[in-house]
mmCIF file of C-alpha atoms and ligand atoms in Angstrom:
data_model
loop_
_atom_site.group_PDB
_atom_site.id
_atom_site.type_symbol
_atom_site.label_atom_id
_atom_site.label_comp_id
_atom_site.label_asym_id
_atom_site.label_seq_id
_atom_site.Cartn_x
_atom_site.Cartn_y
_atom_site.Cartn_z
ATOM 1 C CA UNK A 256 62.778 163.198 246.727
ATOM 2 C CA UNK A 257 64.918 162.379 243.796
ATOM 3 C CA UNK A 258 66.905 165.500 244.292
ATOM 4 C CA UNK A 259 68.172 165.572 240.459
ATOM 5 C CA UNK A 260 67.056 169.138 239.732
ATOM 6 C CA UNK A 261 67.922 171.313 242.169
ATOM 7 C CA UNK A 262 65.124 173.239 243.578
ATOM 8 C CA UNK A 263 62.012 173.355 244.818
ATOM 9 C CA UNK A 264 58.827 171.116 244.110
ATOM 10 C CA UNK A 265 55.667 172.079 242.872
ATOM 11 C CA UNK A 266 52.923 169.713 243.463
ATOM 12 C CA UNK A 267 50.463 171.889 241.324
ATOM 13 C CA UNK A 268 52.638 171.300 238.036
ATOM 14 C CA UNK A 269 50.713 170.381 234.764
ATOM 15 C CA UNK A 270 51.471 166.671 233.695
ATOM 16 C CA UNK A 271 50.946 163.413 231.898
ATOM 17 C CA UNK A 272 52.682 160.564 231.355
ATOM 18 C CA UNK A 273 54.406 159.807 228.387
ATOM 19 C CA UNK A 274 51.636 157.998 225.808
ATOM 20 C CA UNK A 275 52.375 153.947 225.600
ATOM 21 C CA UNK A 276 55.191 152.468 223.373
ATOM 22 C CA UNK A 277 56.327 156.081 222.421
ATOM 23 C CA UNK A 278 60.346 155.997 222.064
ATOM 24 C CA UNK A 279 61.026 159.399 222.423
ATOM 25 C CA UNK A 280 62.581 161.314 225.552
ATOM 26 C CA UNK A 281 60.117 164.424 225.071
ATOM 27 C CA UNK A 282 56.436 163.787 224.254
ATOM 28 C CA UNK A 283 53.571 166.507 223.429
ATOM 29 C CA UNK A 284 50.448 167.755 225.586
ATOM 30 C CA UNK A 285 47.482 166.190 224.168
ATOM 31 C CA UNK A 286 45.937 169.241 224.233
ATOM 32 C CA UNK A 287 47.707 171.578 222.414
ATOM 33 C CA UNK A 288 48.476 174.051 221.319
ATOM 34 C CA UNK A 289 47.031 175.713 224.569
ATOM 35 C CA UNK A 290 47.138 179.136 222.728
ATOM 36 C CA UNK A 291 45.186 180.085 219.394
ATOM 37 C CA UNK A 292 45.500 182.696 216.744
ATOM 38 C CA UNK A 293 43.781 186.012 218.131
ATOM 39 C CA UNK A 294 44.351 185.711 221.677
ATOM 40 C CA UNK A 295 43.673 189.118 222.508
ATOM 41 C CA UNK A 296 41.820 192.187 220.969
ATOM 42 C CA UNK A 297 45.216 193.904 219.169
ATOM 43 C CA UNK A 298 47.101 190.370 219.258
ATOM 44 C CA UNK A 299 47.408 188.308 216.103
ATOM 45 C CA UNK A 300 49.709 185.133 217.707
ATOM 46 C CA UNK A 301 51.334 185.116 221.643
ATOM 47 C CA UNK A 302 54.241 182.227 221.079
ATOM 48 C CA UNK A 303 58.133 181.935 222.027
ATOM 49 C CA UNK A 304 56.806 182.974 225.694
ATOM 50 C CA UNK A 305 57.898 182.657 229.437
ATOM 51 C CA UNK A 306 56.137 181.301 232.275
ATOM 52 C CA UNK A 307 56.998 181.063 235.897
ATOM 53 C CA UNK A 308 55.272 179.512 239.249
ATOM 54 C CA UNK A 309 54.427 182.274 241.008
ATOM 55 C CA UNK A 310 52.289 182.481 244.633
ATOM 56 C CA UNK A 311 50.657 178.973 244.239
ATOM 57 C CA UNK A 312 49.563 179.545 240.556
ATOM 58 C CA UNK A 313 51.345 181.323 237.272
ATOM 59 C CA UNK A 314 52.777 184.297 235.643
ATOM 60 C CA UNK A 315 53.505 184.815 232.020
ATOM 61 C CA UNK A 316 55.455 187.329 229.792
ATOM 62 C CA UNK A 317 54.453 186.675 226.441
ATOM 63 C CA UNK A 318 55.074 187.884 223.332
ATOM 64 C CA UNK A 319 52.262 188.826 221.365
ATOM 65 C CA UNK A 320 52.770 189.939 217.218
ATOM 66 C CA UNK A 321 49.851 192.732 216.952
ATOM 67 C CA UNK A 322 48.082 193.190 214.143
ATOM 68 C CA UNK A 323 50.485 195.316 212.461
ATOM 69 C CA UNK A 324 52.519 192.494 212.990
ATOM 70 C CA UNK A 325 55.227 194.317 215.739
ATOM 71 C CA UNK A 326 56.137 191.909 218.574
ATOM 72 C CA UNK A 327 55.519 193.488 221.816
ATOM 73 C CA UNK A 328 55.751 191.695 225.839
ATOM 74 C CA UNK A 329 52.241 191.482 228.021
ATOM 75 C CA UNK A 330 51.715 189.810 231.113
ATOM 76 C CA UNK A 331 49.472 186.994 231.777
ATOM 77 C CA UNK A 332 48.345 185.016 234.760
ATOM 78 C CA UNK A 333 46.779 181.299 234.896
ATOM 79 C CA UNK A 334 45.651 179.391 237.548
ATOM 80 C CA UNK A 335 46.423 175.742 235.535
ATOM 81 C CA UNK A 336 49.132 177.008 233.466
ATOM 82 C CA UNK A 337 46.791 175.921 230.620
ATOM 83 C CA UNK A 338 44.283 178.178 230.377
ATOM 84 C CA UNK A 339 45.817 182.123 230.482
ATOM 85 C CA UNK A 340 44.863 185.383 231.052
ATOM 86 C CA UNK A 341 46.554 187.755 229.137
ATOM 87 C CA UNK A 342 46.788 191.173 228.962
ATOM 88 C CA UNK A 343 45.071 193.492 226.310
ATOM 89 C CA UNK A 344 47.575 196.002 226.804
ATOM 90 C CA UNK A 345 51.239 195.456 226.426
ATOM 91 C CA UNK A 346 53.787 196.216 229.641
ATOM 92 C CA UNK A 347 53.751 199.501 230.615
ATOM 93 C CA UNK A 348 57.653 199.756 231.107
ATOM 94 C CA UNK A 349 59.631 203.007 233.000
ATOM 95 C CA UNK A 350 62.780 203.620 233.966
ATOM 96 C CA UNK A 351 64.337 203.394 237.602
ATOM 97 C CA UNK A 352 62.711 206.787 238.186
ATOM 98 C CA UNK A 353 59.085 205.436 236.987
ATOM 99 C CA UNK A 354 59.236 207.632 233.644
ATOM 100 C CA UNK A 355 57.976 205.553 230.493
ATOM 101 C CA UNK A 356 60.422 203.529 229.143
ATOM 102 C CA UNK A 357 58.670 201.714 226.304
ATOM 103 C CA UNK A 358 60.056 199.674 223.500
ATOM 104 C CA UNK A 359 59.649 199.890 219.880
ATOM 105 C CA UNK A 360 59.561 196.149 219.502
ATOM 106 C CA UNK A 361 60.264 193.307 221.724
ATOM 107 C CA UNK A 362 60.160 189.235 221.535
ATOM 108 C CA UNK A 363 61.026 186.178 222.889
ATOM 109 C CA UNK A 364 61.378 186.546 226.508
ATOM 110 C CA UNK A 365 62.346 184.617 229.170
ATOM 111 C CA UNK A 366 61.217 185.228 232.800
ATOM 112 C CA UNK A 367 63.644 183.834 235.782
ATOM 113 C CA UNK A 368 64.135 184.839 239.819
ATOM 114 C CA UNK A 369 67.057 185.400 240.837
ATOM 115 C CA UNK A 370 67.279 185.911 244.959
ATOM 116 C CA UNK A 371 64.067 187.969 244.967
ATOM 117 C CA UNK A 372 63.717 189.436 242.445
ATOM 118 C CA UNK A 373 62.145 188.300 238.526
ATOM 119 C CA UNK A 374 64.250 189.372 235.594
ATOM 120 C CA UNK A 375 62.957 189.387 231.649
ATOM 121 C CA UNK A 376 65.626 189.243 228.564
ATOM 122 C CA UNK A 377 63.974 189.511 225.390
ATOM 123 C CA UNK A 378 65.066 190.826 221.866
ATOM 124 C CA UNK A 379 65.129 194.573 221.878
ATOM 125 C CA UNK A 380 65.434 197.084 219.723
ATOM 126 C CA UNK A 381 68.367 199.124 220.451
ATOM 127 C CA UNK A 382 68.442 200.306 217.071
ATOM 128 C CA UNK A 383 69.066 197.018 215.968
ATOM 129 C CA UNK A 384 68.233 193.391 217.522
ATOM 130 C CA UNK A 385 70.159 193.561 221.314
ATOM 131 C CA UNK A 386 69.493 192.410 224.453
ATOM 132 C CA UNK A 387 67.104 193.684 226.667
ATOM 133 C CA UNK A 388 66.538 193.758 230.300
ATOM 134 C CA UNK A 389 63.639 194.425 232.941
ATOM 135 C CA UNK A 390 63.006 193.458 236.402
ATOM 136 C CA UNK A 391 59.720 193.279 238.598
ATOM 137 C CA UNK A 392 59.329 192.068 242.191
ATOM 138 C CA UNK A 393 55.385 192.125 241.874
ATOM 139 C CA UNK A 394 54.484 191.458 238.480
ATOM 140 C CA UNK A 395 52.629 195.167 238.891
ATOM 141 C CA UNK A 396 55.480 197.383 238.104
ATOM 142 C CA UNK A 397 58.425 196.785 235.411
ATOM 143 C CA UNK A 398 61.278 198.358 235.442
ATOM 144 C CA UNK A 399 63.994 198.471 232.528
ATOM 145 C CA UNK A 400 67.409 198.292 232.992
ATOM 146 C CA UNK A 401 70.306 198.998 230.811
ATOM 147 C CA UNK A 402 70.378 196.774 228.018
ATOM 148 C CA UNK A 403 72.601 193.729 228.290
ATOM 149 C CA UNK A 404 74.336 192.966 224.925
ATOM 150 C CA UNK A 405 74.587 195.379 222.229
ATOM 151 C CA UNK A 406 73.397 194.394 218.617
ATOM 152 C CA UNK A 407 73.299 192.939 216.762
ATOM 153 C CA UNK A 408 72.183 189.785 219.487
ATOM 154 C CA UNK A 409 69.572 187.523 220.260
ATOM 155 C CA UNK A 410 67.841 184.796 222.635
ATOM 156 C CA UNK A 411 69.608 186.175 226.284
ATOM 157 C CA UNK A 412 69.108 184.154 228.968
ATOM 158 C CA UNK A 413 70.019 184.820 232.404
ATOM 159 C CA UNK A 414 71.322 181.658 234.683
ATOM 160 C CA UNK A 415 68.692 180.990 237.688
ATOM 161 C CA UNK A 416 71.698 182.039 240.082
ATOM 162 C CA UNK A 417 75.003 183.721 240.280
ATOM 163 C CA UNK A 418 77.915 181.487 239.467
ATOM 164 C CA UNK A 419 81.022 182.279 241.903
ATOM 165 C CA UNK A 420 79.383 185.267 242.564
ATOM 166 C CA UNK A 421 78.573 186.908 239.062
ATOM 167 C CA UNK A 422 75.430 187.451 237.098
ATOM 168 C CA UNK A 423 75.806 184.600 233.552
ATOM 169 C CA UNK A 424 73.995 185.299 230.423
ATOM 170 C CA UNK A 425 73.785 183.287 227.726
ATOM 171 C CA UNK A 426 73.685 184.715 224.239
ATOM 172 C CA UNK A 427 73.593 184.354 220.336
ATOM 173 C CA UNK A 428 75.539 187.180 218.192
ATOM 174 C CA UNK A 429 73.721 187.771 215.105
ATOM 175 C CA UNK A 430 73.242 189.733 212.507
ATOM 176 C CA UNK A 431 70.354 192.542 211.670
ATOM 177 C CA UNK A 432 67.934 190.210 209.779
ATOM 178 C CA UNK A 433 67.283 186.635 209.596
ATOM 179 C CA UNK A 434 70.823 185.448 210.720
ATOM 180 C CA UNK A 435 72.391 182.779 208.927
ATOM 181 C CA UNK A 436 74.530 182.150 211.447
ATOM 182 C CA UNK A 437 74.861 181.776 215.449
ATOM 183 C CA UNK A 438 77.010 180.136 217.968
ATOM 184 C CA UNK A 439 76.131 179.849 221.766
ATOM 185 C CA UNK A 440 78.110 182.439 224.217
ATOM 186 C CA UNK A 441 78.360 183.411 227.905
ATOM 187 C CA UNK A 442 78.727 186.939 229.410
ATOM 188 C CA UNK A 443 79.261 187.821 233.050
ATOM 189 C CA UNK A 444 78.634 190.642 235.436
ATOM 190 C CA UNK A 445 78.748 191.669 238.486
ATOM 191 C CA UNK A 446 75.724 194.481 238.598
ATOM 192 C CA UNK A 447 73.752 193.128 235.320
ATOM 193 C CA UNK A 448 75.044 196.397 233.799
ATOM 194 C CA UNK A 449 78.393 195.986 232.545
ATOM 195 C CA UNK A 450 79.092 192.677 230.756
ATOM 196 C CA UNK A 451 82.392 190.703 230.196
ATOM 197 C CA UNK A 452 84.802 187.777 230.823
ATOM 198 C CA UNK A 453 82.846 186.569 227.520
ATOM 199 C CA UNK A 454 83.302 182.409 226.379
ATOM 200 C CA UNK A 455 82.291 180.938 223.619
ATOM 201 C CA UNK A 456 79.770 177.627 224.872
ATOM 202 C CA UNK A 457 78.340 176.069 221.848
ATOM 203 C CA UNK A 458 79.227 176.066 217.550
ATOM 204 C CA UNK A 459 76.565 175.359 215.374
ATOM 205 C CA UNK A 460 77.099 173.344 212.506
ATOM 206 C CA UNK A 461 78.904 169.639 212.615
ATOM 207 C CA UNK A 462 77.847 166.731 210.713
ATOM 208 C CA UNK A 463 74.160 166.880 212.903
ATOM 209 C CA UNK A 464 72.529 168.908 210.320
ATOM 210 C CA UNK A 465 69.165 169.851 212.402
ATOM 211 C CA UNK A 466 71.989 172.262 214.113
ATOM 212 C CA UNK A 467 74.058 173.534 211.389
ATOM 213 C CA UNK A 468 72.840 177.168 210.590
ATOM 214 C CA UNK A 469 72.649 178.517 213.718
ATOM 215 C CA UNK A 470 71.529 177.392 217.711
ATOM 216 C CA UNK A 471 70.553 179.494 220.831
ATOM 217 C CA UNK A 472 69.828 179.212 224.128
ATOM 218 C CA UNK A 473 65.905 178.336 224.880
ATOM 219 C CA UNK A 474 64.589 178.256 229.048
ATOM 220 C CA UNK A 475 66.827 179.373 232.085
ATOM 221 C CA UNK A 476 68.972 176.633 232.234
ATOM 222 C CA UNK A 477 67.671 173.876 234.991
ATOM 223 C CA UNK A 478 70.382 173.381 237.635
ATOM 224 C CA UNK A 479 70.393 169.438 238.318
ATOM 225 C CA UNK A 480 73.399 167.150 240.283
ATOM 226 C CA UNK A 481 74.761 166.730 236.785
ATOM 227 C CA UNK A 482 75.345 169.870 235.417
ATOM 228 C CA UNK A 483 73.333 172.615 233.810
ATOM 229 C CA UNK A 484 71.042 171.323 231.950
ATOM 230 C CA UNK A 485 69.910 173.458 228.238
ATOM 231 C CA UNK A 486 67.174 172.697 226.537
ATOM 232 C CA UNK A 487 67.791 175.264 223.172
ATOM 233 C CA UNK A 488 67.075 175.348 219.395
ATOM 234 C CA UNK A 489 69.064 174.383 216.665
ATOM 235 C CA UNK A 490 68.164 175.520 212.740
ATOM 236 C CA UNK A 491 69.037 173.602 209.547
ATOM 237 C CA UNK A 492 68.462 175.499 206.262
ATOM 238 C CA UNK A 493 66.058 173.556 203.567
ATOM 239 C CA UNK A 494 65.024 174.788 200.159
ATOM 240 C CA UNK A 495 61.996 176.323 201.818
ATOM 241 C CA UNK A 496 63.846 178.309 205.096
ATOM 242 C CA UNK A 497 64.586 177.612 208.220
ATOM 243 C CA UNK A 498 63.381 174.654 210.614
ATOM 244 C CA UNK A 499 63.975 175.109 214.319
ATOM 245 C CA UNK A 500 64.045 171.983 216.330
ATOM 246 C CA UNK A 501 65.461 171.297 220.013
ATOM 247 C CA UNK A 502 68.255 169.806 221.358
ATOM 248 C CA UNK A 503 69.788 169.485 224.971
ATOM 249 C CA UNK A 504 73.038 170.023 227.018
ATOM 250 C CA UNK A 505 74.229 169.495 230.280
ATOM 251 C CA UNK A 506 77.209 172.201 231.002
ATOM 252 C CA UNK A 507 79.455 172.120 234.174
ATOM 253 C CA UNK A 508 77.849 173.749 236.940
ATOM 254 C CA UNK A 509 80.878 176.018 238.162
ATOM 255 C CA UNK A 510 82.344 176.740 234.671
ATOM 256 C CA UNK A 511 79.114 177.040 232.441
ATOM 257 C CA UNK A 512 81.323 177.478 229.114
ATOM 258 C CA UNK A 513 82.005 174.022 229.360
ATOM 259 C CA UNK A 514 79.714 171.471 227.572
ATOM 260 C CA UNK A 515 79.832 168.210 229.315
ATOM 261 C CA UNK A 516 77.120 166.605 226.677
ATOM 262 C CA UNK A 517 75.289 167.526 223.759
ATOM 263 C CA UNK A 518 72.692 165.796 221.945
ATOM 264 C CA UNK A 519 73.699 164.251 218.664
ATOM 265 C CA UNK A 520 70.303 163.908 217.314
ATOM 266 C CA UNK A 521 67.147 166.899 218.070
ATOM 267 C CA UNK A 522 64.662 165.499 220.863
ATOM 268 C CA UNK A 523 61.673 168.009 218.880
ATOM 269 C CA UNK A 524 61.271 168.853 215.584
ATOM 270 C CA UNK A 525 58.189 170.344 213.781
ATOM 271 C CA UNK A 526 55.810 167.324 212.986
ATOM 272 C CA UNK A 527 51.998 168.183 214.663
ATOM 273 C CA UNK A 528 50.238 170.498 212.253
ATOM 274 C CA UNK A 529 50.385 173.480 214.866
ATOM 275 C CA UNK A 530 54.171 173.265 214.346
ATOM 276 C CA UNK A 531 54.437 172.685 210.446
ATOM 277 C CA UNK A 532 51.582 175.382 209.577
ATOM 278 C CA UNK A 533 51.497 178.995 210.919
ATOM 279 C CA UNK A 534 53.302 181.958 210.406
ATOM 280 C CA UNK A 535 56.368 180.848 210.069
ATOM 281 C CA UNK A 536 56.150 177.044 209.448
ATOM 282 C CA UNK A 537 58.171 174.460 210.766
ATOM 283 C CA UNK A 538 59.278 176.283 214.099
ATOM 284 C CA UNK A 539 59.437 174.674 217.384
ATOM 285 C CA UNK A 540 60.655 177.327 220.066
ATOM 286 C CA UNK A 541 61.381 176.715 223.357
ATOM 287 C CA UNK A 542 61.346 179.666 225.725
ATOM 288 C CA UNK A 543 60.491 177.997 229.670
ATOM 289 C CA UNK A 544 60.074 175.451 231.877
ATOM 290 C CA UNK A 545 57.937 174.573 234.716
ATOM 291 C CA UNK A 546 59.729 172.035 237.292
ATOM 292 C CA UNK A 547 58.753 170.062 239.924
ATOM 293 C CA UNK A 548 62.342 168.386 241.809
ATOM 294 C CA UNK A 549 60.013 165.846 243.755
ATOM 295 C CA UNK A 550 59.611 163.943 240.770
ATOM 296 C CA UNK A 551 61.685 165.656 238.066
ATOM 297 C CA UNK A 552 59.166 166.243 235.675
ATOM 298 C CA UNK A 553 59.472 169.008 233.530
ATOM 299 C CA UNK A 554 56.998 171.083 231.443
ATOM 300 C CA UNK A 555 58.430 172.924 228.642
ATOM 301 C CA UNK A 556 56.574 175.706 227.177
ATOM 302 C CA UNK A 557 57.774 176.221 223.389
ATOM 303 C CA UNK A 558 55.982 178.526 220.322
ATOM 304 C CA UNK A 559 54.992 176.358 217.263
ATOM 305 C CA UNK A 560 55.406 177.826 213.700
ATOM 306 C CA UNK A 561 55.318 181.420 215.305
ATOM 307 C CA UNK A 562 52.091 181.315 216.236
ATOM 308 C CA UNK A 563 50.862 179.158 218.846
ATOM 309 C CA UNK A 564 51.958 178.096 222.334
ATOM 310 C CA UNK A 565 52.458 174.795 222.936
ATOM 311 C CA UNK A 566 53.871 172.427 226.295
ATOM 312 C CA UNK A 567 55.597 169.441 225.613
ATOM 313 C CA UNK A 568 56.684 167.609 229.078
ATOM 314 C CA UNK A 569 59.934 165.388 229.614
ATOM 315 C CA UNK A 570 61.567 163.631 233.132
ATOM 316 C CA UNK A 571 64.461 164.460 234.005
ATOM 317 C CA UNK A 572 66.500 161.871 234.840
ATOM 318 C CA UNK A 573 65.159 160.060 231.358
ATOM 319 C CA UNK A 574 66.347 163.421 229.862
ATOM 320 C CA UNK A 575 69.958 163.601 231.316
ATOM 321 C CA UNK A 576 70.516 159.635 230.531
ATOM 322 C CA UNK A 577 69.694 160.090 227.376
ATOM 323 C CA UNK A 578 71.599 163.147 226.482
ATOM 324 C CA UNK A 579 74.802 161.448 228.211
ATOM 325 C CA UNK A 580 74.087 158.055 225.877
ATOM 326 C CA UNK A 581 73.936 160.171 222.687
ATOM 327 C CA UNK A 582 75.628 163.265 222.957
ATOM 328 C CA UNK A 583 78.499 164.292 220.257
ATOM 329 C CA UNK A 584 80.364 167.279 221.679
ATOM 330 C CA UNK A 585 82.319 169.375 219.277
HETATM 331 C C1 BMA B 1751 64.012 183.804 214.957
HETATM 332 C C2 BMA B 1751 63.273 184.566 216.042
HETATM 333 C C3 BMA B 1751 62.152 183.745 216.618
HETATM 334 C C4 BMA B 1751 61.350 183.020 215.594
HETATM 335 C C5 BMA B 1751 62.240 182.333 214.571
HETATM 336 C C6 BMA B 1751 61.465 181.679 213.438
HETATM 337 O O1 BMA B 1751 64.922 184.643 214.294
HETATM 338 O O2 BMA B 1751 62.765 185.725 215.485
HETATM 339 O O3 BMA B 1751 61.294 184.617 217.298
HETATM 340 O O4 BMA B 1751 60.553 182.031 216.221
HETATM 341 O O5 BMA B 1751 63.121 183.286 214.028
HETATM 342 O O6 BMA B 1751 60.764 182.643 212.694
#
């Protein structure tokens, strides 16, 4: 057991090995992108998603654009993690006293367990981008809490575990539309309803231009003997929009504000054609991460150009050496 991540293992975890005489710390599934265009009856694209190991195979909630282009959250289930099953009909949300609860639009989720229970922040609409917030405990029935962060806000992600006994969120204030801005920040509670104590983690911009418009959190942060480690995206504005790339952090594991590292340099940017060409071109997206702490490999599950879903794998202890030899904090 290497015992840099700290968790559990999971032998059944999708893998290969990084392709010969390739330099890079993060290197592409040949087989992607594992999700197409039309992926269900309604669906147009199902990218920027969250997966989890669930009961000796997977769970998913993924966002799926319908054809009248409104983001909206189904489940899925896989057996591989490759090949999914996803839901023709979005999730049928209600309130703590099961009454419908639905949304109007939602996107980009992330999936994590915290003691026993599985908790989803997406992108709501509150009027107005804002945090969202669900729970299940059986993947059957979704409940909706009180929403997190009001707007305007985007990419919330909840930490795998309390931290001295709160509740952390990550989060990216933002505007109403397409943001030219965005710095990383924390939240914490102590019932995931109310929301405080907020710190400022992470500034966009700096000389590392692949990060200067904006950044935000991408997976549940991966607890590891190091720190906690962030995989999240950073956007750099060209003549033709936006390009979202990733980058990675390690932050203190009792005070989460604090960035120990921070990669100078992205570790993914758009380059396969299911990344450059899409929807939205030039988007790479990370939203999860599959681990396995026997061996520290790591699958990440990211959306490409807003319309695929793609896995890219990376080890971790490669990973945290090379964030800590080329890291520029600031
Ligand atoms: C962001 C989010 C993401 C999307 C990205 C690129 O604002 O909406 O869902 O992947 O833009 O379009």
């Amino acid at each position: 057991m290497r015992e840099t991540i700290i968790g559990t293992s999971l032998p059944n975890l999708l893998w290969e090995n990084k392709p010969e005489g390739l330099h890079e710390v993060v290197w592409r599934y040949s087989k992607n992108p594992i999700i197409g265009w039309n992926p269900t009856p309604s669906g147009a694209r199902a990218f920027n998603s969250a997966v989890l190991a669930y009961k000796g195979a997977f769970v998913g909630i993924f966002r799926i654009d319908h054809k009248n282009s409104r983001p909206l959250l189904h489940y899925g289930s896989s057996e591989d993690a490759i090949n999914w099953k996803l839901e023709p009909e979005d999730i049928n949300w209600v309130d703590d006293n099961g009454k419908p609860a639905p949304t109007s639009y939602a996107y980009d989720p992330r999936l994590v367990k915290i003691e026993d229970t599985y908790y989803t922040t997406w992108c709501d609409d509150f009027p107005g981008p804002s945090i969202g917030l669900g729970m299940t405990r059986d993947f059957k029935t979704f409940t909706r809490l009180e929403n997190a962060i009001m707007p305007f806000n985007r990419n919330g992600v909840l930490f795998p575990r309390k931290i001295k006994g709160l509740y952390v969120m990550l989060s990216r204030p933002s505007d109403s539309g397409h943001t030219p801005f965005g710095d990383i920040i924390l939240s914490y509670s102590h019932d995931l309803t109310f929301w405080g104590k907020h710190r400022h983690v992470m500034a966009s911009g700096g000389k590392n231009w692949w990060q200067a418009t904006k950044i935000g959190a991408g997976p549940v942060p991966i607890e590891t003997r190091e720190g906690w480690l962030l995989l999240y995206h950073g956007v750099t504005t060209t003549c033709n929009g936006f390009v979202y790339s990733m980058g990675a952090a390690l932050l203190d594991l009792d005070d989460p504000s604090k960035v120990l590292y921070r990669t100078r340099d992205y570790i993914l940017t758009p380059e396969k054609q299911y990344e450059t060409v899409g929807f939205v071109p030039n988007v790479v997206f990370p939203c999860a991460t599959l681990l396995d702490a026997e061996t520290g490999r790591i699958a990440i599950y990211y959306g490409a150009a807003d319309t695929y879903t793609a896995i890219a794998f990376t080890q971790v202890d490669e990973l945290i050496a090379h964030i800590k030899s080329n890291s520029e904090v600031f």
